Coordinates of C-alpha atoms in Angstrom, one line a residue:
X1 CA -16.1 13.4 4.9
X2 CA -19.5 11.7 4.6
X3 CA -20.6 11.5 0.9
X4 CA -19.4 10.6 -2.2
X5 CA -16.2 12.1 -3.8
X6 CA -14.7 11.8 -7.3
X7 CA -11.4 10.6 -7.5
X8 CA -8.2 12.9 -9.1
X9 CA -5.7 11.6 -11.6
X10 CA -2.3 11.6 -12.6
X11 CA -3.2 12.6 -16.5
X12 CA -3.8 15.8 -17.5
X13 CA -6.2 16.8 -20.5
X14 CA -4.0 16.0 -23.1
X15 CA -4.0 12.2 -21.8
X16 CA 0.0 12.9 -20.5
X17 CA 1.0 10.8 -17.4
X18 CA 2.5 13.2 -14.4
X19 CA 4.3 11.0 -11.5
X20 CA 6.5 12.7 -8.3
X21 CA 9.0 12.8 -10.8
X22 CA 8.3 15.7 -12.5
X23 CA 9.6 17.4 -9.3
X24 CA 13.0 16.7 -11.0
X25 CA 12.5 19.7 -13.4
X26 CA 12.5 22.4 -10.3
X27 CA 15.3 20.8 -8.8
X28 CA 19.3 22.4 -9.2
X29 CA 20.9 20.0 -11.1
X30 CA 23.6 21.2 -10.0
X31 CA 23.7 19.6 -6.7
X32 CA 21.5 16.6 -7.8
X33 CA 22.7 12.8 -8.9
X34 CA 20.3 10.2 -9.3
X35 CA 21.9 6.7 -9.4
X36 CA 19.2 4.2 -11.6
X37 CA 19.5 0.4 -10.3
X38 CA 20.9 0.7 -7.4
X39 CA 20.2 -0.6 -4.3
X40 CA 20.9 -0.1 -1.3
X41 CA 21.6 -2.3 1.7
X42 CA 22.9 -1.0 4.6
X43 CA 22.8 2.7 6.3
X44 CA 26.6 3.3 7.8
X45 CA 27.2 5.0 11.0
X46 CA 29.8 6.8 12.7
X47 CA 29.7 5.7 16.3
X48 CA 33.3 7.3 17.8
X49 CA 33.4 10.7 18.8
X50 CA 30.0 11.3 19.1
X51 CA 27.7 11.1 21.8
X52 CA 25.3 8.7 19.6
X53 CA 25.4 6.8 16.2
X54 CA 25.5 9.2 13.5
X55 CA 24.5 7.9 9.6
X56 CA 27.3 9.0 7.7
X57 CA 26.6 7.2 4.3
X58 CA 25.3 4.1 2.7
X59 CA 26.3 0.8 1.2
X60 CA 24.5 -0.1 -2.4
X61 CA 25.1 -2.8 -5.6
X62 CA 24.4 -2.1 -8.8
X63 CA 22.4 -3.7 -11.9
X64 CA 25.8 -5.9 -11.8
X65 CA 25.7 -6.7 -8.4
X66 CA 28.8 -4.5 -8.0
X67 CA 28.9 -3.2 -4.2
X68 CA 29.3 1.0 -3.7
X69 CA 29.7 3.0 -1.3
X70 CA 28.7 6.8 -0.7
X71 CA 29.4 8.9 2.1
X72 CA 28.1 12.5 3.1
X73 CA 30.3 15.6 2.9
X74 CA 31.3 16.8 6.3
X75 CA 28.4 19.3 8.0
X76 CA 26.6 19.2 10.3
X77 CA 22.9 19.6 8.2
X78 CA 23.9 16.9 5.5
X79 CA 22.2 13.7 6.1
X80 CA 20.3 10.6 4.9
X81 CA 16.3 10.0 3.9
X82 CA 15.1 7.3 3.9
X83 CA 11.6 6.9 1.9
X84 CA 11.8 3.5 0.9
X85 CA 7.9 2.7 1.6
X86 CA 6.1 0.9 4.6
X87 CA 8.0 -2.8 3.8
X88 CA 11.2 -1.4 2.9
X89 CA 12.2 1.2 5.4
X90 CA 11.8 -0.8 8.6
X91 CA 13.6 -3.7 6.6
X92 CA 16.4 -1.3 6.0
X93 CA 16.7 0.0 9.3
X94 CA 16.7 -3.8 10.7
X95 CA 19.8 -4.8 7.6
X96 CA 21.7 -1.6 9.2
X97 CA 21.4 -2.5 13.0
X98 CA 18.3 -0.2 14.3
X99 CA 16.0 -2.5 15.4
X100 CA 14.5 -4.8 18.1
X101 CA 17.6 -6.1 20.2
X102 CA 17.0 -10.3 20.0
X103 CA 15.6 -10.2 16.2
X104 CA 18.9 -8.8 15.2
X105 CA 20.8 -11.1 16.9
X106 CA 19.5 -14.0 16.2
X107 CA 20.7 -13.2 12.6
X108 CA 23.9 -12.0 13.2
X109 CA 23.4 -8.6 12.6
X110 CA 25.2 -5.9 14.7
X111 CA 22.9 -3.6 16.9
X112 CA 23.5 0.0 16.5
X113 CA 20.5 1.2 18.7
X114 CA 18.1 -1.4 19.9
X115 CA 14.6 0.1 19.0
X116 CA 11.4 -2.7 19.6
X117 CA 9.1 -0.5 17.6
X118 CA 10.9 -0.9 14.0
X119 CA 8.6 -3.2 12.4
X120 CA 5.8 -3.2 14.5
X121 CA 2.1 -1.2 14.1
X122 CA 2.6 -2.4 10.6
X123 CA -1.3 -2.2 8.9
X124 CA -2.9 -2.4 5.4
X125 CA -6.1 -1.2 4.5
X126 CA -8.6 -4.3 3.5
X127 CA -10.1 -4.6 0.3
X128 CA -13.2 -7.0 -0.6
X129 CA -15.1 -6.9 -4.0
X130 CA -18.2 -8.5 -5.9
X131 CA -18.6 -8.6 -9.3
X132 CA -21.8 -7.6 -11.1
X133 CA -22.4 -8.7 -14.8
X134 CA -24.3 -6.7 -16.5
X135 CA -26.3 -7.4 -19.7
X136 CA -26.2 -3.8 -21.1
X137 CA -22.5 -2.1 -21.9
X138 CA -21.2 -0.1 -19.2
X139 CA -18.7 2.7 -19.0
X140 CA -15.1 1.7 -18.4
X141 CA -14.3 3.4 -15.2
X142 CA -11.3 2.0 -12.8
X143 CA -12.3 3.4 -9.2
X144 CA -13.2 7.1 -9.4
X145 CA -16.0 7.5 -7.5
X146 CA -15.9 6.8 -4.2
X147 CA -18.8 6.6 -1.7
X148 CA -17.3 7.7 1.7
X149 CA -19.8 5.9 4.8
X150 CA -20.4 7.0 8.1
X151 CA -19.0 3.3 9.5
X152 CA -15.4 3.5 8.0
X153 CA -15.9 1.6 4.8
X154 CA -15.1 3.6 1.2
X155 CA -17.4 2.0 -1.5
X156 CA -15.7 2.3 -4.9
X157 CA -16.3 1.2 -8.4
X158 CA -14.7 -0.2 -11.2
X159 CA -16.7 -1.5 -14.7
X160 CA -15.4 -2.1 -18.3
X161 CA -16.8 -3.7 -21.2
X162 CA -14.6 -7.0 -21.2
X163 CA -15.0 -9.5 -18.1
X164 CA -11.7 -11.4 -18.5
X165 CA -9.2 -8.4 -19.2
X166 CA -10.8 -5.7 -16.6
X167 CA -11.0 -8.3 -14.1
X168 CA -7.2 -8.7 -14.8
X169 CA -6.9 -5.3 -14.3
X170 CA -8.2 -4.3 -11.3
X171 CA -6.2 -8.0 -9.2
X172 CA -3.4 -6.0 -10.9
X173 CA -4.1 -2.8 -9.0
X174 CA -4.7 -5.2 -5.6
X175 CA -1.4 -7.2 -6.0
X176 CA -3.5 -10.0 -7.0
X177 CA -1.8 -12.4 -9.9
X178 CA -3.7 -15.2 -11.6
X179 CA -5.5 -16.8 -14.8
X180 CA -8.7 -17.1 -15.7
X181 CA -9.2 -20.7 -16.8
X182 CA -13.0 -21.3 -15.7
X183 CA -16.0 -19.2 -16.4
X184 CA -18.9 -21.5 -16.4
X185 CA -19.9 -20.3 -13.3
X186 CA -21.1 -16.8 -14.8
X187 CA -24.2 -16.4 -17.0
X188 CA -23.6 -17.0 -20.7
X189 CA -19.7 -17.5 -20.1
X190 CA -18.4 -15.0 -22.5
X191 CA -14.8 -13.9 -22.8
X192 CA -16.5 -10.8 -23.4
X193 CA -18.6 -10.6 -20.5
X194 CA -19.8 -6.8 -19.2
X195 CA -19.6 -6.1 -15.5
X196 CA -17.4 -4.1 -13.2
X197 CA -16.6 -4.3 -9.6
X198 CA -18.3 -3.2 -6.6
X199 CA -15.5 -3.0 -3.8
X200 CA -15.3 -1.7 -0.2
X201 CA -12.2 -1.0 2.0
X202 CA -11.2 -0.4 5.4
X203 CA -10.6 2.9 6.4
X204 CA -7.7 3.4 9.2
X205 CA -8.6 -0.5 10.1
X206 CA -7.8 -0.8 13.8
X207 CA -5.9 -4.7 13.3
X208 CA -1.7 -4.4 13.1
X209 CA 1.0 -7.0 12.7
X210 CA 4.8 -6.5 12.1
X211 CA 7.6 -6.8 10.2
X212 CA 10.3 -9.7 10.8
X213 CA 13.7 -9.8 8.4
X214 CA 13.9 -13.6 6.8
X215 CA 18.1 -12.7 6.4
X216 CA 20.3 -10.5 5.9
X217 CA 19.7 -10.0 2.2
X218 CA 18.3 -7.3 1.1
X219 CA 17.0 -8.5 -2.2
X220 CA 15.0 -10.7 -0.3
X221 CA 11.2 -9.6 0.5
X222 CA 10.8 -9.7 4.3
X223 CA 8.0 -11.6 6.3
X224 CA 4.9 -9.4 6.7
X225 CA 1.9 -9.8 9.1
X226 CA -0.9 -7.8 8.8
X227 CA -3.6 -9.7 10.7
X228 CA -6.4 -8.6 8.4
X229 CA -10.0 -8.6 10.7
X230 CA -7.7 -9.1 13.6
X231 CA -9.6 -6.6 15.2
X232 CA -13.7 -7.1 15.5
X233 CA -14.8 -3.3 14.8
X234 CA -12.7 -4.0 11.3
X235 CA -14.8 -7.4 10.6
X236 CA -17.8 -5.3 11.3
X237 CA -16.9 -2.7 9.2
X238 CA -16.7 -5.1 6.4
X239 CA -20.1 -6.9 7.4
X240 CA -21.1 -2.9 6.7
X241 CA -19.8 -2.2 3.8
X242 CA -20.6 -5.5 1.7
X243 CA -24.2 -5.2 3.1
X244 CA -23.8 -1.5 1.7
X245 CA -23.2 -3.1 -1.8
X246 CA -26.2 -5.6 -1.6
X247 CA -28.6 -2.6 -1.4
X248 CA -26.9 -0.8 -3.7
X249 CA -27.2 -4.0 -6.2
X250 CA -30.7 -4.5 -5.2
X251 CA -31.8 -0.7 -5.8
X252 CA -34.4 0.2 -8.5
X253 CA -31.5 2.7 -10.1
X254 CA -29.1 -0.3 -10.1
X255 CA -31.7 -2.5 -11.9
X256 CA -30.5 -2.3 -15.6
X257 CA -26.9 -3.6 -14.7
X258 CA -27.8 -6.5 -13.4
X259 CA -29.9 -10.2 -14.3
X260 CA -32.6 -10.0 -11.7
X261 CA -32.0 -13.9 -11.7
X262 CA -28.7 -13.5 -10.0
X263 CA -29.0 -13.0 -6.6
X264 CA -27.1 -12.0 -4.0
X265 CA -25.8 -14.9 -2.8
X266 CA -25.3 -16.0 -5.9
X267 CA -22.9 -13.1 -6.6
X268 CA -21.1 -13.7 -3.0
X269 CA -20.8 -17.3 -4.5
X270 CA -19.6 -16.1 -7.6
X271 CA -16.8 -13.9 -6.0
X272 CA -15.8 -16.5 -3.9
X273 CA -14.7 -18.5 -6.9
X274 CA -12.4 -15.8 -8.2
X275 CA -8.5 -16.2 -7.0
X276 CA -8.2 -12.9 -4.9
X277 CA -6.3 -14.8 -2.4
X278 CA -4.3 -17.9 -1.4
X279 CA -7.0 -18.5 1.7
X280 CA -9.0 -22.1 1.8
X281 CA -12.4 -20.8 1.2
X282 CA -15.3 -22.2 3.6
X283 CA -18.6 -23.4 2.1
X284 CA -20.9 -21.1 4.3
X285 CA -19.0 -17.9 3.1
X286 CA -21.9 -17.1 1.0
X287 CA -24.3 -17.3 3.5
X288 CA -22.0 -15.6 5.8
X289 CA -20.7 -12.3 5.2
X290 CA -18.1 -12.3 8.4
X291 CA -16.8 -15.1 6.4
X292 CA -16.6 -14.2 2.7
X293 CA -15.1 -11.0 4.3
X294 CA -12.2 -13.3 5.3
X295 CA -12.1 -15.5 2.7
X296 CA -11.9 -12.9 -0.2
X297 CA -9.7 -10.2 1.1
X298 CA -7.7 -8.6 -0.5
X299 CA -4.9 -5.9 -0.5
X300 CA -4.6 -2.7 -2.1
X301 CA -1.6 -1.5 -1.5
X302 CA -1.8 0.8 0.7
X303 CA 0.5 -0.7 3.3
X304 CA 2.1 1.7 6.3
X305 CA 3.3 1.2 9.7
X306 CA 6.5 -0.1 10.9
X307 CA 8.4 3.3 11.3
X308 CA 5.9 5.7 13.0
X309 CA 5.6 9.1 14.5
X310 CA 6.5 8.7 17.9
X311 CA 7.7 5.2 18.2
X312 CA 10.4 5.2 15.6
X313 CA 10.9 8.8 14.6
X314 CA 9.8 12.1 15.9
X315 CA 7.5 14.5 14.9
X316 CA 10.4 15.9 12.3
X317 CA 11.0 12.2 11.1
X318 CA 14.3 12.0 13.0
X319 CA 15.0 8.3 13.9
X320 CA 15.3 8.0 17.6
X321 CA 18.5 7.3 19.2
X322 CA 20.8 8.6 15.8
X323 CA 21.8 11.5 14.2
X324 CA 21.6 12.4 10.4
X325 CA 18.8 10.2 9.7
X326 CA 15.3 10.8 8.6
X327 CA 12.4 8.3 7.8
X328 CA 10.4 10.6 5.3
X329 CA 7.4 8.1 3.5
X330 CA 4.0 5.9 4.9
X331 CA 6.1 3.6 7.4
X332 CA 5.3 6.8 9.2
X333 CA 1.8 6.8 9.2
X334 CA -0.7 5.9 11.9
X335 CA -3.3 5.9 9.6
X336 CA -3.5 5.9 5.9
X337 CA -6.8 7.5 3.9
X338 CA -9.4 5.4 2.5
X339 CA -8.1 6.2 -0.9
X340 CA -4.9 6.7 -2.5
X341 CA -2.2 7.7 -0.3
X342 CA -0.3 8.9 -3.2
X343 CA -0.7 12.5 -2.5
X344 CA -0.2 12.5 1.4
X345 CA 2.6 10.7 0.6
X346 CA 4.1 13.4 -1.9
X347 CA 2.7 16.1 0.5
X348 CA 4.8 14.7 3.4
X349 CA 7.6 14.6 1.1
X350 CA 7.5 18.1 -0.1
X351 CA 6.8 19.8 3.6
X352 CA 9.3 17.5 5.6
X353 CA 12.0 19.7 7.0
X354 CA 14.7 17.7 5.0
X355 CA 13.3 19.0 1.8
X356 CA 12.3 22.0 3.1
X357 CA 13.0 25.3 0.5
X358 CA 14.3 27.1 3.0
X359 CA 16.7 24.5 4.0
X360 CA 18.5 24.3 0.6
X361 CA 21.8 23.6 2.3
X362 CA 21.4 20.5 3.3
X363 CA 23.0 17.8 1.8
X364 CA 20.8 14.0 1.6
X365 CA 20.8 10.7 -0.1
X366 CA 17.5 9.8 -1.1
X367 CA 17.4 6.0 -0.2
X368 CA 14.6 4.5 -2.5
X369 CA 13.7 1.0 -3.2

């Protein structure tokens, strides 16, 4: 909704981290085995005597490397989940044969059902951010208030009192790793130097790539295309939101956090020196904003696609074309929120029929990477 919204959290008043977790508590334990350090590479299925594949069980190693395997009890509820995220659910459905036809093939890996669409739609939500230094202290705040626009773009916020560390913090959030070795380029280099972020991100952006295995290794990372600003209306939506953040910058309220000397461009220039990305950066990008929105973007991690509602599973996150097999996490999604997916994710988790209270007969592996 249009406006501005302030963020939840996972701590409660007594500063005590809560994660998905905690679910664990209301479970039977009874019934309930969680295997730490294992990983699993391959979804088995029963092909004979059934009129398609049906996913009896799962192959895994351990910390040791060790190779496992666990199979379901006989019934006809009992089945797998998979909720291994938007990278490593399509890659597991690929190691285990469900996948487009050739790209299995070509690796050696036996087809169970051929199915085009695992891998594909996958999309990330684009991040680009200024930072401001600011010669009066500011509150340390990591991304808690967000301005929602009318254009697509969430404008969010992150400050802190040391340049250097908070800077390190918030590349952390986005995936970004690097070190700071340079900061003549800021006013009265400092170590110490107050600031914070001024970031916008694509909501729902419209540009989509795919998924493609490298092997058929499952500790390996697979190749991942997201085609960031493949799609215009997303460029434009950047264009948007960092002129959104100029006029915020430039605004009388704003005034006090920044040195009037700085301008704009400056600050674009400024940002375009930080290592958000591994992209050649082009000397107009700080008179262009179409191309600082290239050459600074970043990711934030909310990655989904690659397993979605009515390509790859249906609306009860069934995989088409086999039995006893579920897809339950944000491969499914069409569209992830402008924020955190955290809580749609759980959300999905705790209403999908699998999981369902009412369904506490079924049997499932949870398959998590």
């Amino acid at each position: 909704m249009y406006g501005t919204k302030i963020g939840g959290t996972i701590f409660d008043r007594d500063e005590h981290r809560h994660t998905a977790a905690d679910l664990l508590q209301y479970s039977n334990p009874d019934g309930l085995r969680v295997l730490l350090h294992a990983t699993v590479g391959r979804i088995l299925f029963r092909q004979t005597g059934a009129a398609r594949p049906v996913a009896h069980g799962v192959v895994f190693h351990d910390a040791a490397g060790v190779r496992h395997r666990a199979y379901l009890n006989d019934g006809a509820k009992n089945e797998i989940v998979v909720c291994a995220g938007a990278v490593g659910s399509p890659q597991l459905l690929m190691l285990s044969g469900v996948g487009p036809r050739d790209h299995l093939e070509s690796l050696g890996i036996e087809v169970v059902v051929d199915q085009p669409m695992v891998g594909q739609s996958m999309s990330d939500n684009p991040m680009n951010a200024i930072f401001v230094p600011s010669p009066t202290p500011v509150e340390v705040s990591l991304i808690q208030v967000v301005g929602i626009t009318r254009f697509g773009s969430f404008i969010e916020g992150a400050s802190g009192s040391n340049f250097a560390s908070h800077y390190s913090q918030i590349t952390r959030e986005s995936g970004q790793i690097f070190t700071i070795n340079d900061m003549n380029d800021l006013p009265a280099a400092s170590s110490s130097m107050r600031g914070g972020f001024i970031l916008e991100k694509i909501m729902g952006p419209l540009s989509t790539g795919h998924l493609d295995l490298k092997n058929k290794n499952p500790d390996d990372n697979p190749s991942v295309t997201f085609n960031y600003f493949k799609e215009p209306e997303d460029l434009q939506r950047c264009v948007k939101g960092i002129e959104t953040i100029e006029k915020v910058i430039q605004s009388k309220a704003f005034s006090r956090f920044r040195f009037q000397y700085i301008s704009t461009e400056e600050l674009l220039r400024m940002a375009l020196n930080f290592p958000t990305n591994l992209l050649p950066k082009h000397d107009n990008a700080s008179k262009s904003v179409e191309q600082f929105c290239k050459d600074t973007v970043m990711t934030i991690w909310h990655y989904h696609g690659g397993c979605q509602v009515g390509q790859v599973v249906d609306k009860d996150y069934k995989v088409v074309g086999v039995d006893a097999l579920r897809v339950v996490d944000g491969s499914t999604f069409n569209f992830s929120p402008g924020t955190n997916p955290q809580a749609t994710v759980m959300m999905l988790g705790r209403l999908s029929p699998s999981t369902n209270k009412h369904q506490n007969a079924i049997e499932a592996f949870l398959v998590v990477i």
